[in-house]
mmCIF file of C-alpha atoms in Angstrom:
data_model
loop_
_atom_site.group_PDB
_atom_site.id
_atom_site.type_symbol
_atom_site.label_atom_id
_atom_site.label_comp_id
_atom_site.label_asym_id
_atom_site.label_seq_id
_atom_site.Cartn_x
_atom_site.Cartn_y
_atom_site.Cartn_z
ATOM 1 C CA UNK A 1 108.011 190.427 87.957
ATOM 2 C CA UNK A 2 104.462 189.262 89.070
ATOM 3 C CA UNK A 3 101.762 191.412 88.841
ATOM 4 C CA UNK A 4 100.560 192.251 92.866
ATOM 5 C CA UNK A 5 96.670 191.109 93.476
ATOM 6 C CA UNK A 6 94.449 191.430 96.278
ATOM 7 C CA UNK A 7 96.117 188.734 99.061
ATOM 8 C CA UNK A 8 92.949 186.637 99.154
ATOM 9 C CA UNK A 9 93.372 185.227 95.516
ATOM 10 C CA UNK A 10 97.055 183.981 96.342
ATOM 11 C CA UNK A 11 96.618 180.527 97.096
ATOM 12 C CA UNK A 12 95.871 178.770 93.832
ATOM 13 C CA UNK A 13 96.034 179.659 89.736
ATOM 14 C CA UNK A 14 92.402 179.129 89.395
ATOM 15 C CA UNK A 15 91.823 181.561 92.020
ATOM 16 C CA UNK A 16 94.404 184.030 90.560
ATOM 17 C CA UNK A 17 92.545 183.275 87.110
ATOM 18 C CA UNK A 18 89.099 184.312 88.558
ATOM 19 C CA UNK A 19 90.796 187.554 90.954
ATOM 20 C CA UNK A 20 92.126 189.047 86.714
ATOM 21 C CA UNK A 21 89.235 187.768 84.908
ATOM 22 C CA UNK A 22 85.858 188.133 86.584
ATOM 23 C CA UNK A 23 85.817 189.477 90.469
ATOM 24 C CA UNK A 24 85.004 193.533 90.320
ATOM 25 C CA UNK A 25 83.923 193.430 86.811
ATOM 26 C CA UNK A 26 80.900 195.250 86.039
ATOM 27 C CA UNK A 27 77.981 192.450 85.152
ATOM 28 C CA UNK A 28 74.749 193.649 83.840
ATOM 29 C CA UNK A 29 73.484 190.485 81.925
ATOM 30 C CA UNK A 30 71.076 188.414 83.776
ATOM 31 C CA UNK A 31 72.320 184.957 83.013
ATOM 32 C CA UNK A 32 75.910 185.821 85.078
ATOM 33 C CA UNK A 33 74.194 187.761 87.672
ATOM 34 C CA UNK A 34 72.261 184.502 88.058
ATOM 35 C CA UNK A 35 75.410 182.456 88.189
ATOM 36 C CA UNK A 36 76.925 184.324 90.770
ATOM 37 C CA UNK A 37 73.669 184.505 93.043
ATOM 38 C CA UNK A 38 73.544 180.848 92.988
ATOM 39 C CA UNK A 39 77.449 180.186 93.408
ATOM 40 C CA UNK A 40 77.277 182.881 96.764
ATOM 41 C CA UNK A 41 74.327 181.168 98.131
ATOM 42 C CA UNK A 42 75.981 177.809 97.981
ATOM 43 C CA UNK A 43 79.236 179.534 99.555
ATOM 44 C CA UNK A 44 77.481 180.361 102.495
ATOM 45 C CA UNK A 45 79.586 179.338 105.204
ATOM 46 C CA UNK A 46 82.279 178.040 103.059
ATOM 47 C CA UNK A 47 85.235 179.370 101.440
ATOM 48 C CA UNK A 48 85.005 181.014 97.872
ATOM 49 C CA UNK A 49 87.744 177.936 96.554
ATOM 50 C CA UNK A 50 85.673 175.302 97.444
ATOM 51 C CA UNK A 51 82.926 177.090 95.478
ATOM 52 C CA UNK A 52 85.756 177.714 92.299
ATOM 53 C CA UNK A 53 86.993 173.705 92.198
ATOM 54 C CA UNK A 54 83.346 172.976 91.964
ATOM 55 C CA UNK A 55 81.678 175.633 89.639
ATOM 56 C CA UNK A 56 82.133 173.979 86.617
ATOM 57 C CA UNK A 57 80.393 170.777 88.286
ATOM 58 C CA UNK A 58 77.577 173.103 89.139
ATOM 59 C CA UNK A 59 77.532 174.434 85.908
ATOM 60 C CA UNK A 60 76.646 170.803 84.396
ATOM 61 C CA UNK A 61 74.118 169.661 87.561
ATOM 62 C CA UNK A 62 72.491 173.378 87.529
ATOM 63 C CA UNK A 63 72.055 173.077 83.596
ATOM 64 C CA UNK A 64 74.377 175.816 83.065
ATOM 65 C CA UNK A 65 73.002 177.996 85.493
ATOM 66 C CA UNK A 66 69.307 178.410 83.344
ATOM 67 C CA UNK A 67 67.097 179.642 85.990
ATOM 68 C CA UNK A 68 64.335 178.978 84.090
ATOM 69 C CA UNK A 69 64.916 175.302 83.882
ATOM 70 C CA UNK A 70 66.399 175.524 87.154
ATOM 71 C CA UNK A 71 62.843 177.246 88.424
ATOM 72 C CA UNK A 72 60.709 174.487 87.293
ATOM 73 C CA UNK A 73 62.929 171.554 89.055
ATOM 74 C CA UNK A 74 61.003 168.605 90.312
ATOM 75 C CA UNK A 75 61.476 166.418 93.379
ATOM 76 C CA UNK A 76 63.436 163.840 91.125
ATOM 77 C CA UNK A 77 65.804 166.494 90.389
ATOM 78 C CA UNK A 78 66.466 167.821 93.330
ATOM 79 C CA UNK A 79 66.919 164.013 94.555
ATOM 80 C CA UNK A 80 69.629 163.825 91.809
ATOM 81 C CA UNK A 81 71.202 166.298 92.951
ATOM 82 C CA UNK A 82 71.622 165.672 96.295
ATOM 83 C CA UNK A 83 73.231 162.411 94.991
ATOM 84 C CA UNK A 84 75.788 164.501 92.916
ATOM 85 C CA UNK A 85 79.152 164.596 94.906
ATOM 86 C CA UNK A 86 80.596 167.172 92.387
ATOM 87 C CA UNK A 87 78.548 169.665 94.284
ATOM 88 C CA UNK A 88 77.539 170.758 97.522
ATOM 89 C CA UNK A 89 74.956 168.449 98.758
ATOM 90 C CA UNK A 90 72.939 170.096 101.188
ATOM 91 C CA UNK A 91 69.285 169.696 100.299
ATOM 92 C CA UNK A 92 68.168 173.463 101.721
ATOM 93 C CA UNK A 93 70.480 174.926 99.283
ATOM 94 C CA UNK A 94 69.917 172.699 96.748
ATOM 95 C CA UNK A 95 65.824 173.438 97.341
ATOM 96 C CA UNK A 96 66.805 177.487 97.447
ATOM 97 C CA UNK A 97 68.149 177.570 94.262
ATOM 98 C CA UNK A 98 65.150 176.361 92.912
ATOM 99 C CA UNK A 99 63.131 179.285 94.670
ATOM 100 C CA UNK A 100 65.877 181.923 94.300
ATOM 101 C CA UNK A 101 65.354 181.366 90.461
ATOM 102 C CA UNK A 102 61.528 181.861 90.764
ATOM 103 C CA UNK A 103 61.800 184.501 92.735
ATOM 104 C CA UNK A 104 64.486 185.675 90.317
ATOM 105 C CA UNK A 105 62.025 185.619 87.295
ATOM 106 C CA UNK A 106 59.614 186.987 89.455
ATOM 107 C CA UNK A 107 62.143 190.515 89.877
ATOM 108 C CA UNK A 108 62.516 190.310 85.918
ATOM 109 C CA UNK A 109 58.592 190.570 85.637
ATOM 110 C CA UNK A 110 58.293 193.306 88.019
ATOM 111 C CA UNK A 111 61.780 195.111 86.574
ATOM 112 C CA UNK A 112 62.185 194.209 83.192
ATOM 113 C CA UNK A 113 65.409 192.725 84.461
ATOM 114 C CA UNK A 114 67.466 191.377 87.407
ATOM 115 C CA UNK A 115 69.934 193.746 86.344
ATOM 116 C CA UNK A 116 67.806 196.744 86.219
ATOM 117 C CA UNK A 117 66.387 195.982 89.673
ATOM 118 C CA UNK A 118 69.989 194.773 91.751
ATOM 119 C CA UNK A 119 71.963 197.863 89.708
ATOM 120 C CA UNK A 120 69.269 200.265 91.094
ATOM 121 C CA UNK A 121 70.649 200.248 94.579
ATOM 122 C CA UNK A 122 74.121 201.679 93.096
ATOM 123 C CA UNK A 123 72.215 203.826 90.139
ATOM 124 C CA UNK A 124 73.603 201.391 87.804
ATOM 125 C CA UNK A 125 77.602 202.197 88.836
ATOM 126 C CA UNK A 126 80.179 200.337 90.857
ATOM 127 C CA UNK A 127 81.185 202.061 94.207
ATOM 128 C CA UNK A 128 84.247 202.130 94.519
ATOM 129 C CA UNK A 129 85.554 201.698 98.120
ATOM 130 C CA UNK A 130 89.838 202.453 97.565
ATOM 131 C CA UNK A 131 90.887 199.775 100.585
ATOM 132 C CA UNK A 132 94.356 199.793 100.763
ATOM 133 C CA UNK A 133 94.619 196.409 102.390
ATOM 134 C CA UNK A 134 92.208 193.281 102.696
ATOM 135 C CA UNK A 135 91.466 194.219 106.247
ATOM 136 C CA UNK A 136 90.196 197.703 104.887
ATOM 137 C CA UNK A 137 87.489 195.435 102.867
ATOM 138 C CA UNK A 138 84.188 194.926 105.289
ATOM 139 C CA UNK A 139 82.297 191.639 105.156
ATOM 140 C CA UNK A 140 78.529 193.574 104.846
ATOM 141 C CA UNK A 141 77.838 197.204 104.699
ATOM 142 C CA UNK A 142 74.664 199.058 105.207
ATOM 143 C CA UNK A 143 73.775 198.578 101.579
ATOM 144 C CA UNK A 144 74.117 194.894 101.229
ATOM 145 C CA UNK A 145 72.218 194.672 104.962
ATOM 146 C CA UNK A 146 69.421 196.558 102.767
ATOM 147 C CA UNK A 147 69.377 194.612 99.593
ATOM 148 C CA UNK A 148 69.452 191.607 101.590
ATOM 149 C CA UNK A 149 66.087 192.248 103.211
ATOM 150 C CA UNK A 150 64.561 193.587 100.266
ATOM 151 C CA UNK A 151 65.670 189.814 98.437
ATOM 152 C CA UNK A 152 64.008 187.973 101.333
ATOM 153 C CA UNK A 153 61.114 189.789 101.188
ATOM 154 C CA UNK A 154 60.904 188.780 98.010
ATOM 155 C CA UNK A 155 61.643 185.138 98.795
ATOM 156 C CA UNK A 156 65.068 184.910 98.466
ATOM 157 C CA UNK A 157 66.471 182.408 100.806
ATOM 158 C CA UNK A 158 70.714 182.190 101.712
ATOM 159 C CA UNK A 159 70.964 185.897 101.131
ATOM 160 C CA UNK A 160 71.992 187.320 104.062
ATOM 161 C CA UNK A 161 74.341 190.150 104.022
ATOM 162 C CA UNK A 162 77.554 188.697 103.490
ATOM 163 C CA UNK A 163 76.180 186.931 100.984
ATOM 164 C CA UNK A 164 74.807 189.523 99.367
ATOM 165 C CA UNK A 165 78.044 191.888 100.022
ATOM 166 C CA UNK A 166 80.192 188.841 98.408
ATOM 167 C CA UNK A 167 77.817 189.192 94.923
ATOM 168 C CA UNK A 168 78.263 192.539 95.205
ATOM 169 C CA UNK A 169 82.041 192.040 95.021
ATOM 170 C CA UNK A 170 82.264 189.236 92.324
ATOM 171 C CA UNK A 171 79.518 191.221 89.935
ATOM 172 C CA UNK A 172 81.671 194.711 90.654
ATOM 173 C CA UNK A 173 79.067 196.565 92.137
ATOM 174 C CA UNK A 174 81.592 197.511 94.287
ATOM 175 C CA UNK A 175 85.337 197.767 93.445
ATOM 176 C CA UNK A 176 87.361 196.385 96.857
ATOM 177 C CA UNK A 177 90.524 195.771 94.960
ATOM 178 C CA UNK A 178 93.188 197.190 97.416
ATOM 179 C CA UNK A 179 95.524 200.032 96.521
ATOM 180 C CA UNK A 180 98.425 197.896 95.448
ATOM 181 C CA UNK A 181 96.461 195.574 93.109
ATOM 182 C CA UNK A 182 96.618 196.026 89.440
ATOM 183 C CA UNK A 183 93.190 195.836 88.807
ATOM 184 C CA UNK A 184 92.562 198.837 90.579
ATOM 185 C CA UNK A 185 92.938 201.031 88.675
ATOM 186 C CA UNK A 186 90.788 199.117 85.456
#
């Protein structure tokens, strides 16, 4: 007998793979938060499986998600990867992931860590929310409206709330399995 999931993750293996493996679990290391932030802000009016067939592409073009090199990208990189039809091509997000990762480094500076700064507006602990079906599971919520302002002040750019509330989700700061799923209850 198959194991039930959260509907949403139903229409492919890979999505299936990344609903058990990765979405709700806790992240604290900066690296995967980064990953995450970049792979929502390129979501942004897509769908997450768009985003899923390409990560591994944008884990090559993005050099594996370094935000340091990532921070220091010229205009001949950013050309390249506008040229790069592995990813999505759209030269504002392309030029925001270059400014998300400075203004990334920028929180570590100020922090000590991304983690340590993002974790703060849960005191370091997942919420969890108990839906018992997807259409229990909100799209924003006051708290991502509020960490989304507080990123752009800082210079964030593709951050707004359902962004935000969609990192929140894949890095577990908030557990929106439904009832029925079996990774509720991990």
């Amino acid at each position: 007998m198959e194991q039930i999931r959260c509907g949403w993750c139903s229409a492919s293996d890979l999505y299936k793979k990344y609903h058990d493996e990765e979405w709700g679990v806790p992240v604290y290391d900066d690296p995967t938060l980064f990953e995450f932030l970049i792979l929502e802000t390129f979501q942004a009016g897509l769908s997450w499986i768009t985003i899923l067939n390409k990560r591994e592409n944008f884990r090559a073009a993005f050099d594996h998600f370094d935000y340091k090199k990532i921070a220091n990208y010229s205009e001949d990189k950013i050309e390249e990867l506008l040229q790069n039809t592995g990813i999505i091509r759209n030269k504002l997000k392309v030029k925001s992931a270059v400014s998300n990762a400075q203004a990334f480094m920028k929180i570590q500076d100020e922090f000590g860590s991304f983690s340590d700064y993002i974790w703060k507006f849960t005191n370091g602990k997942p919420i969890n929310n108990n839906p018992k079906s997807l259409k229990d599971v909100p799209a924003t919520t006051p708290l991502s409206d509020e960490i989304s302002k507080d990123l752009k002040k800082r210079g964030f750019k593709f951050v707004g709330s359902t962004v935000i509330y969609a990192h929140m989700q894949a890095t577990g700061m908030v557990n929106d399995h439904i009832e029925d799923c079996w990774k509720r209850a991990q």
